Every structure is written in structure tokens, then in C-alpha cells.
PDB file of C-alpha atoms in Angstrom:
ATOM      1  CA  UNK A  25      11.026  23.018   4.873  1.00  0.00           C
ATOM      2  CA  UNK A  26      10.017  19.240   5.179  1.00  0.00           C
ATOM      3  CA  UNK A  27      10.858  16.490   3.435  1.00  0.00           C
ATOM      4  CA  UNK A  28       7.210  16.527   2.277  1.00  0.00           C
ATOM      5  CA  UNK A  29       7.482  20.118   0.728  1.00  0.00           C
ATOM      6  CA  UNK A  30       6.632  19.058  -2.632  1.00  0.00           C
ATOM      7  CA  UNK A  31       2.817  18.040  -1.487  1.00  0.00           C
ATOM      8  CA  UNK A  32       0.669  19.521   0.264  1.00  0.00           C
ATOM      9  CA  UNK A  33      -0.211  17.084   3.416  1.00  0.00           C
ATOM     10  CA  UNK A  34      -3.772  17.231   5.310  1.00  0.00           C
ATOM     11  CA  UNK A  35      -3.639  14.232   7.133  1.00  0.00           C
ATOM     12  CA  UNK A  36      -1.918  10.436   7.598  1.00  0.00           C
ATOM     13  CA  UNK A  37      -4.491   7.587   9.046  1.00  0.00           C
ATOM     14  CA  UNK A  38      -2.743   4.054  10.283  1.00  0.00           C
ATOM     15  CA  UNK A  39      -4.736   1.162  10.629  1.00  0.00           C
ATOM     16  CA  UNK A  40      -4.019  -2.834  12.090  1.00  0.00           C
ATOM     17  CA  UNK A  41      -5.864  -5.555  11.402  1.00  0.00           C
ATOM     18  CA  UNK A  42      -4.729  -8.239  13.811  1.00  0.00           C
ATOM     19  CA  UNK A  43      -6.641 -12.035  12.968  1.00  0.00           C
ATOM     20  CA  UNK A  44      -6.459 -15.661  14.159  1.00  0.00           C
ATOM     21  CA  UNK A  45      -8.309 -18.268  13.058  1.00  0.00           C
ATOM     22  CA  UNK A  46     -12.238 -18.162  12.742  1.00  0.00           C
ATOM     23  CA  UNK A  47     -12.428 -21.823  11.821  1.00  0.00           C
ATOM     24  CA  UNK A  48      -9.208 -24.383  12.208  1.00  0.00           C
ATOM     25  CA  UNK A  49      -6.488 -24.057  14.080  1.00  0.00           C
ATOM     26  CA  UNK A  50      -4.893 -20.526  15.578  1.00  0.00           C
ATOM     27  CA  UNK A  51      -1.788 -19.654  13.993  1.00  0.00           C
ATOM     28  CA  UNK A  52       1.280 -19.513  16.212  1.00  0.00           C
ATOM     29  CA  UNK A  53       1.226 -15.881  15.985  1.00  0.00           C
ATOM     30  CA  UNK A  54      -1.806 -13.416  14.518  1.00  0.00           C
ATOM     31  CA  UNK A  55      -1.590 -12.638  11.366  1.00  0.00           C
ATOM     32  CA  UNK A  56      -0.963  -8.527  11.667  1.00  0.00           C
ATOM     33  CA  UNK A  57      -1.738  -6.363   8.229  1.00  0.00           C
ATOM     34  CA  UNK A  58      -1.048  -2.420   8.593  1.00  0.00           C
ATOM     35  CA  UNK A  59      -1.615   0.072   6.130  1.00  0.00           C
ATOM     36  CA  UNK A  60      -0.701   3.881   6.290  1.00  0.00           C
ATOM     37  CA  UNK A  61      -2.495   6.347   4.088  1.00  0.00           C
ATOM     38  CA  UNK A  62      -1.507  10.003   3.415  1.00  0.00           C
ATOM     39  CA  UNK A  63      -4.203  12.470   2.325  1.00  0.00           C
ATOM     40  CA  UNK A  64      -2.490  15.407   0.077  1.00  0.00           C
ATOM     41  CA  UNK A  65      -3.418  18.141  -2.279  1.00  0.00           C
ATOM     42  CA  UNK A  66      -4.289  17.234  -5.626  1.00  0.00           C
ATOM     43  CA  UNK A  67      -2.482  20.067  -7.556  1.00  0.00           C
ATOM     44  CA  UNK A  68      -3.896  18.941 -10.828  1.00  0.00           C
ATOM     45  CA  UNK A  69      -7.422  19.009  -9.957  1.00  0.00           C
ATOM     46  CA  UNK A  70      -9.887  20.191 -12.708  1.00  0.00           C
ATOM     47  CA  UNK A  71      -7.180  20.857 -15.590  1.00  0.00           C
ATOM     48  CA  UNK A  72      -5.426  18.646 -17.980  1.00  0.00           C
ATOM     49  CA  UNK A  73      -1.692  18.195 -17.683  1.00  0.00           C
ATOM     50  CA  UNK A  74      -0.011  16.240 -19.889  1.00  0.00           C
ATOM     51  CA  UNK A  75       3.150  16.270 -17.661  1.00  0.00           C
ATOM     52  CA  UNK A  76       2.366  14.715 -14.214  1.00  0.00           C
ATOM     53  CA  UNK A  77       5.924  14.177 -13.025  1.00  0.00           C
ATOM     54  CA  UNK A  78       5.389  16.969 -10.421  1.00  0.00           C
ATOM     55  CA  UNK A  79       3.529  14.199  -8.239  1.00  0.00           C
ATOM     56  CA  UNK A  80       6.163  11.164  -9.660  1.00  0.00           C
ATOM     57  CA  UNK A  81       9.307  12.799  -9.056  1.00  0.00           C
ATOM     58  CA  UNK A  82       9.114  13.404  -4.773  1.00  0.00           C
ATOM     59  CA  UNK A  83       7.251  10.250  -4.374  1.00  0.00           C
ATOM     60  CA  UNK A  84       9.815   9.132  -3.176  1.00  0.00           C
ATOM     61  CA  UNK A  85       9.535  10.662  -0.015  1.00  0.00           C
ATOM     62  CA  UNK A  86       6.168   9.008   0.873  1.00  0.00           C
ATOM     63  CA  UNK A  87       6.984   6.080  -0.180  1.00  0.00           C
ATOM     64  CA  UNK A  88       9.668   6.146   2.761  1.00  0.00           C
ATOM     65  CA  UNK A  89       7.371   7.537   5.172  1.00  0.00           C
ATOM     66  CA  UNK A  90       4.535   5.455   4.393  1.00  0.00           C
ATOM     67  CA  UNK A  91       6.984   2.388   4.688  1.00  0.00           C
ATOM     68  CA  UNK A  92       8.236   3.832   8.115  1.00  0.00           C
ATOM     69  CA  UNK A  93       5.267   4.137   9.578  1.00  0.00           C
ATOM     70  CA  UNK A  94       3.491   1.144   8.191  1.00  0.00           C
ATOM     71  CA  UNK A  95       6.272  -1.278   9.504  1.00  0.00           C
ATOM     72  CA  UNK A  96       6.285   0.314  12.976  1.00  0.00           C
ATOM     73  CA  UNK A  97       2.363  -0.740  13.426  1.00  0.00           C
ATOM     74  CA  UNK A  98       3.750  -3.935  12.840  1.00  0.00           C
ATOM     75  CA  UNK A  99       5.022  -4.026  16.490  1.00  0.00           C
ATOM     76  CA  UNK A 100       8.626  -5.728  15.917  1.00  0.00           C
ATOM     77  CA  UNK A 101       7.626  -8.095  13.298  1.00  0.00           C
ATOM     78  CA  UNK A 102       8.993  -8.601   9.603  1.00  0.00           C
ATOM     79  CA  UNK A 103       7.497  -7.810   6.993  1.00  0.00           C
ATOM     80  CA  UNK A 104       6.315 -10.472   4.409  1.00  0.00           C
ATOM     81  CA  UNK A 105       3.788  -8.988   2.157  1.00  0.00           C
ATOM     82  CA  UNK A 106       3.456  -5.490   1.278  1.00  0.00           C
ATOM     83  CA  UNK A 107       0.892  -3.702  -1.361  1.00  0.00           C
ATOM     84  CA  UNK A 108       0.557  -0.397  -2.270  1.00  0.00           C
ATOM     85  CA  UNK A 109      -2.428   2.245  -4.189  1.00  0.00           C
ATOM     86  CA  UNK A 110      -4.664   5.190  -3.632  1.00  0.00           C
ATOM     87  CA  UNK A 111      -7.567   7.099  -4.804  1.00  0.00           C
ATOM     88  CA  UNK A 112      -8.496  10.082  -6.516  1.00  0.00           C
ATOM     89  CA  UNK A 113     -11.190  12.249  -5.377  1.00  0.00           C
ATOM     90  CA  UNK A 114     -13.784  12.837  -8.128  1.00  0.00           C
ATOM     91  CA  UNK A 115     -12.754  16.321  -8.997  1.00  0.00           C
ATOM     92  CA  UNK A 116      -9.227  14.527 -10.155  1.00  0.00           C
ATOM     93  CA  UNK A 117      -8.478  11.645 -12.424  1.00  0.00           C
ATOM     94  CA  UNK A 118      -6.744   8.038 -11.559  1.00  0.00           C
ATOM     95  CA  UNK A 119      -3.737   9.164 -13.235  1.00  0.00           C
ATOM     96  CA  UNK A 120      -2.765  11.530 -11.087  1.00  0.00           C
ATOM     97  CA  UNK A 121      -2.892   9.403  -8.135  1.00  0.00           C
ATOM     98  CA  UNK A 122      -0.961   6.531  -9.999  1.00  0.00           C
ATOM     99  CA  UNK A 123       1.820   9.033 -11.028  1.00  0.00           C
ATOM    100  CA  UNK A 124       2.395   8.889  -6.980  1.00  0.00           C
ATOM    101  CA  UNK A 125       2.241   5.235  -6.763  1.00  0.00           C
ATOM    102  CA  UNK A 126       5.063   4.381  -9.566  1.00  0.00           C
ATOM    103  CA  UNK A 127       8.375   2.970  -9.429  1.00  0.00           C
ATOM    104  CA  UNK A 128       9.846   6.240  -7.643  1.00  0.00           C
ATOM    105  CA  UNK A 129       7.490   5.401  -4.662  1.00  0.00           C
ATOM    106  CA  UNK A 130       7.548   2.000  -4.864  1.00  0.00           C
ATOM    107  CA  UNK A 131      11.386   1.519  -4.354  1.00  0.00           C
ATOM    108  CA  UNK A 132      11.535   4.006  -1.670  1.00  0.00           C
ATOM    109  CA  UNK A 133       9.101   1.766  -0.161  1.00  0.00           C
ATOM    110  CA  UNK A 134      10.459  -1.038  -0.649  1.00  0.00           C
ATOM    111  CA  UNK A 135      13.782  -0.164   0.711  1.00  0.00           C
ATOM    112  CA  UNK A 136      11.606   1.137   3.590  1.00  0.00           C
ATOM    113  CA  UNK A 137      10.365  -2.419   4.790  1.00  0.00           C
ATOM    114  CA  UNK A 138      13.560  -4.239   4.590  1.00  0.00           C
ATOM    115  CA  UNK A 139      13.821  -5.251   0.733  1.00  0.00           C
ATOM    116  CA  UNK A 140      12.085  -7.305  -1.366  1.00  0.00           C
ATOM    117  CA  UNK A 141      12.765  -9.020  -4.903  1.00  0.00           C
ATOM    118  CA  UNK A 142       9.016  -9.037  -6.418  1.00  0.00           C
ATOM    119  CA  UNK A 143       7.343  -6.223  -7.587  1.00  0.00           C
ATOM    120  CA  UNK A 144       4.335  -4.730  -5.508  1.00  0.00           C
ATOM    121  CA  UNK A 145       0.816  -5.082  -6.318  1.00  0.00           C
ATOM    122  CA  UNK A 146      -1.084  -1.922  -7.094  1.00  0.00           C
ATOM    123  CA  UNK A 147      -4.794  -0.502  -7.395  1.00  0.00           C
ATOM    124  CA  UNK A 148      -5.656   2.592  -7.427  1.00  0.00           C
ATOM    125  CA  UNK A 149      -9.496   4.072  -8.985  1.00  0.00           C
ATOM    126  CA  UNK A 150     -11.312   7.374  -8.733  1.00  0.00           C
ATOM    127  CA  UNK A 151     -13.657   7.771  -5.872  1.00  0.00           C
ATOM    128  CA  UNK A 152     -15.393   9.765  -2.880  1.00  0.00           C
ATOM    129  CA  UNK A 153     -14.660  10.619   0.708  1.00  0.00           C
ATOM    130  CA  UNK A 154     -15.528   7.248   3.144  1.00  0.00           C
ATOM    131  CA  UNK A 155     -15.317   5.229  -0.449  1.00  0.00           C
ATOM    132  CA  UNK A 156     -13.409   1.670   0.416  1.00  0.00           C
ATOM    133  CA  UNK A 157     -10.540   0.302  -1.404  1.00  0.00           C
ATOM    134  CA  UNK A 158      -8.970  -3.186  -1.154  1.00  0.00           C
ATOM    135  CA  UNK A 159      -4.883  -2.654  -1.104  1.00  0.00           C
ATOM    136  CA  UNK A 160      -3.247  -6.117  -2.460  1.00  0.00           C
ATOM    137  CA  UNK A 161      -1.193  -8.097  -0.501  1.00  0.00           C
ATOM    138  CA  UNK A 162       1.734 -10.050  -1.884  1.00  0.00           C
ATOM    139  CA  UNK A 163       4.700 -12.119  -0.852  1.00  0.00           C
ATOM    140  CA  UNK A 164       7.687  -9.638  -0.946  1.00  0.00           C
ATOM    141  CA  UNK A 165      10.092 -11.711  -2.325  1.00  0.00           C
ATOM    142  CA  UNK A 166       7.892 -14.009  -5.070  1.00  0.00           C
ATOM    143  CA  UNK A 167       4.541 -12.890  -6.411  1.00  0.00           C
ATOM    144  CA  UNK A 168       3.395 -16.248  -7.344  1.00  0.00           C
ATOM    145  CA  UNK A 169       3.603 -17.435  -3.301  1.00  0.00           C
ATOM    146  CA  UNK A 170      -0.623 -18.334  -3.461  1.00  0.00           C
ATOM    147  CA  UNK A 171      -0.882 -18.087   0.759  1.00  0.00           C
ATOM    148  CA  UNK A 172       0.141 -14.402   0.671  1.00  0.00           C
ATOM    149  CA  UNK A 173      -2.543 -13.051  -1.898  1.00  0.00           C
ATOM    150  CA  UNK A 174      -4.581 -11.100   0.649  1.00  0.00           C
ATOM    151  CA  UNK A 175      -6.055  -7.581   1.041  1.00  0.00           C
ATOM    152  CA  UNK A 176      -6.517  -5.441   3.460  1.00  0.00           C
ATOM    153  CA  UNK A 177      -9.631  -2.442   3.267  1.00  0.00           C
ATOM    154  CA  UNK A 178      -9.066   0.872   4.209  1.00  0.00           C
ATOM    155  CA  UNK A 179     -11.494   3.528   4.002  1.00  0.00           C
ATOM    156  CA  UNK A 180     -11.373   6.897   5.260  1.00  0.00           C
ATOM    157  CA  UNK A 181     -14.119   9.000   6.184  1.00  0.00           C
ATOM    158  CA  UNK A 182     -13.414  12.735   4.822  1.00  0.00           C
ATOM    159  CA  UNK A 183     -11.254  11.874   2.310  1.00  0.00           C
ATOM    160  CA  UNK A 184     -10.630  11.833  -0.541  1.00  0.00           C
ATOM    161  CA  UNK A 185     -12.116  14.994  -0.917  1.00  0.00           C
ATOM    162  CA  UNK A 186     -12.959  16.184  -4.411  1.00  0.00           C
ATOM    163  CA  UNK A 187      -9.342  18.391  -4.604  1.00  0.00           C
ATOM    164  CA  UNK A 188      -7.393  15.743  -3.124  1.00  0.00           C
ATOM    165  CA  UNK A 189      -5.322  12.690  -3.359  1.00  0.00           C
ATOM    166  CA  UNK A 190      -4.790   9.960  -1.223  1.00  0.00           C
ATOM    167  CA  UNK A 191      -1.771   7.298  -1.240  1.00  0.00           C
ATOM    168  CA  UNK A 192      -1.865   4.133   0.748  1.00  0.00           C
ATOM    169  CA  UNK A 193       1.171   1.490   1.714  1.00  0.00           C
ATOM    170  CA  UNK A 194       0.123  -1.838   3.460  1.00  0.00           C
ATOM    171  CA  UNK A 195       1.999  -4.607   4.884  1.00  0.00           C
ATOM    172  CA  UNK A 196       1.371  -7.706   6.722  1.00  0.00           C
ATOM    173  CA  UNK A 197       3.447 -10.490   8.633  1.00  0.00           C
ATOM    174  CA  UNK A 198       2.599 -13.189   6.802  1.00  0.00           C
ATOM    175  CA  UNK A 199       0.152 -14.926   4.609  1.00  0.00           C
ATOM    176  CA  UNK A 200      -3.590 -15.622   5.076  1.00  0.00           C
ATOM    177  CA  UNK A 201      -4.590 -17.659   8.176  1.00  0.00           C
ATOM    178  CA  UNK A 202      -4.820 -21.310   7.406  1.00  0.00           C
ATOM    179  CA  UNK A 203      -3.960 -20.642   3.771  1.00  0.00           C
ATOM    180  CA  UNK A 204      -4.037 -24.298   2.153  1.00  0.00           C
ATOM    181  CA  UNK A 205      -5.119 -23.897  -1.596  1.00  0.00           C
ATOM    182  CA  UNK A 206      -1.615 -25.035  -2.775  1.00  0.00           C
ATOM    183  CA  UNK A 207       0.935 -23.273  -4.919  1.00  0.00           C
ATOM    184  CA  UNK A 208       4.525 -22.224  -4.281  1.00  0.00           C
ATOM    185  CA  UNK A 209       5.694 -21.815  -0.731  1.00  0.00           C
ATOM    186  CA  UNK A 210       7.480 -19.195   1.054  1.00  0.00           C
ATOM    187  CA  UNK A 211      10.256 -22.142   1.282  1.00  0.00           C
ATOM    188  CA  UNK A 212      10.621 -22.563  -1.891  1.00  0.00           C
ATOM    189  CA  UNK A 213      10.629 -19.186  -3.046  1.00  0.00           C
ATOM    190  CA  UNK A 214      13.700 -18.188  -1.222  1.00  0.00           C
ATOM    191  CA  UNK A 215      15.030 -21.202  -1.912  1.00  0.00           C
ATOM    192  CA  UNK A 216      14.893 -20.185  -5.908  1.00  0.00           C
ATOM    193  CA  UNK A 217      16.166 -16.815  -5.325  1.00  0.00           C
ATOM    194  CA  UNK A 218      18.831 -17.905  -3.706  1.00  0.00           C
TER     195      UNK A 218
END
């Protein structure tokens, strides 16, 4: 028995987006983003179920997982924004692929890329296989930090299928290359939550 009993798992797909500066000057390091995504069983497909707490109540577990594995593509670096969502093949609805994406998951995941105080941007929508989706980025520690909101797109060529699920987690180092549009800083946000 794994730790991922609870759903069925067909597949996990990493992907890195590594990016200096196409205009301006290079950052002292890339900017890295890395998102995980885990393709599972939709076990409500085709019925109504009032009660979806059978895909809430493990989340946990990927939530962990997702945060293990998306930190490691991060080669050594912190994390400083993370973002989380998923899609529902079209056989499903978005419900059921939000009822993996809630608070269970998203503390798990949290906890799995070294704290955070804000809460973690979301998006999830109903969809085919090889449809994109933009995860959210966001400042882990202060939403309203304006040089982390960022994105990173993720799509995956056979899934979702119509019977299927599939949850992301995404992370990056820092904010967006060359970000200059104002707002609250990094600095100043941990200076306030201290």
C-alpha cells in the first residue's frame, strides 16, 4: 500500500522553465519556475455526488509529493512563489478537481516548500488532453508583493483524459525578471510580518 492508495495514479510530468533577461539587464541568477503535475483517476466521472470529500480528505498526500518534487527541480534554491490548480477532463466537472486542490492540499504543500504566510493562488477549469493552463505564481509570504505575480503554463499531451483528473503544484525562485511596475517589496513584506 502507498501513500497514494486513495487515488488512482497514471502518471506525474515535471517541468523547468529557467529565464534571464530578453531585454535589460540579466538577473544575478535565472529566474527558475517548476511545476509538478499528477494525472489520477477521476472516481466521480459521469455521476453526481454531492459528497466529494473522498478526493479532499487524502489530498494531503499530493500536496506533499507534489511539493517534494516540485522544490527538488528547483536545483538547491528557495522557494519564493508557489501556485497551485488542475483540470478536469470533460467527462468530469471542475469541482471535483478543486475538492483536490483545497486547504487539505494546500497546507501539505505548503509545509512541503519550506512555509509560507500567504495563501496560494488557485485555478483550476474543465478541459481536454494537451489543453494549457496558466498556474499563478505568488510571493509565499505576502500576496500583494506585485514582482512575484507570474505564471507558469503547463500542458500535457494525453491528459486529462475524459475519466481523469489532473493536479498541478508550481514554484519559482523569485519574481519576474526585471519586474519594475512598483508595489510592495519582498523587503518590506517580511519586514511587516515580522
Amino acid at each position: 500500500m502507498t501513500a497514494f492508495s486513495a487515488y488512482d495514479v497514471r502518471a506525474w510530468h515535471s517541468f523547468v522553465q529557467e529565464s534571464t533577461a530578453r531585454r535589460g539587464p540579466d538577473p544575478d541568477l535565472p529566474l527558475v519556475k517548476a511545476a509538478v503535475a499528477v494525472v489520477i483517476a477521476n472516481p466521480f466521472v459521469g455521476r453526481w455526488v454531492e459528497d466529494l470529500s473522498p478526493l479532499t480528505a487524502p489530498s494531503a498526500d499530493l500536496g506533499t509529493e507534489l511539493g517534494r518534487r516540485a522544490v527538488a527541480l528547483l536545483g538547491g534554491r528557495p522557494v519564493e512563489s508557489y501556485g497551485k490548480g488542475g483540470l478536469a477532463g470533460l467527462d468530469g466537472e471542475q469541482e471535483h478537481v478543486v475538492a483536490c486542490v483545497t486547504t487539505v492540499f494546500g497546507n501539505a504543500f505548503r509545509d512541503a516548500v519550506g512555509g509560507g504566510r500567504a495563501w496560494i493562488s488557485s485555478v483550476t477549469k474543465t478541459a481536454s488532453a494537451g489543453s494549457p493552463i496558466d498556474i499563478p505564481l505568488a510571493f509565499k509570504d505576502e500576496v500583494y508583493v506585485r514582482s512575484h505575480y507570474d505564471a507558469i503554463t503547463i500542458a500535457l499531451p494525453d491528459a486529462p483524459r475524459p475519466d481523469e483528473l489532473v493536479v498541478i503544484a508550481a514554484v519559482a525562485t523569485g519574481g519576474r525578471v526585471n519586474a519594475r511596475v512598483g508595489g510592495m517589496t519582498v523587503q518590506e513584506a517580511l519586514a511587516a510580518g515580522d
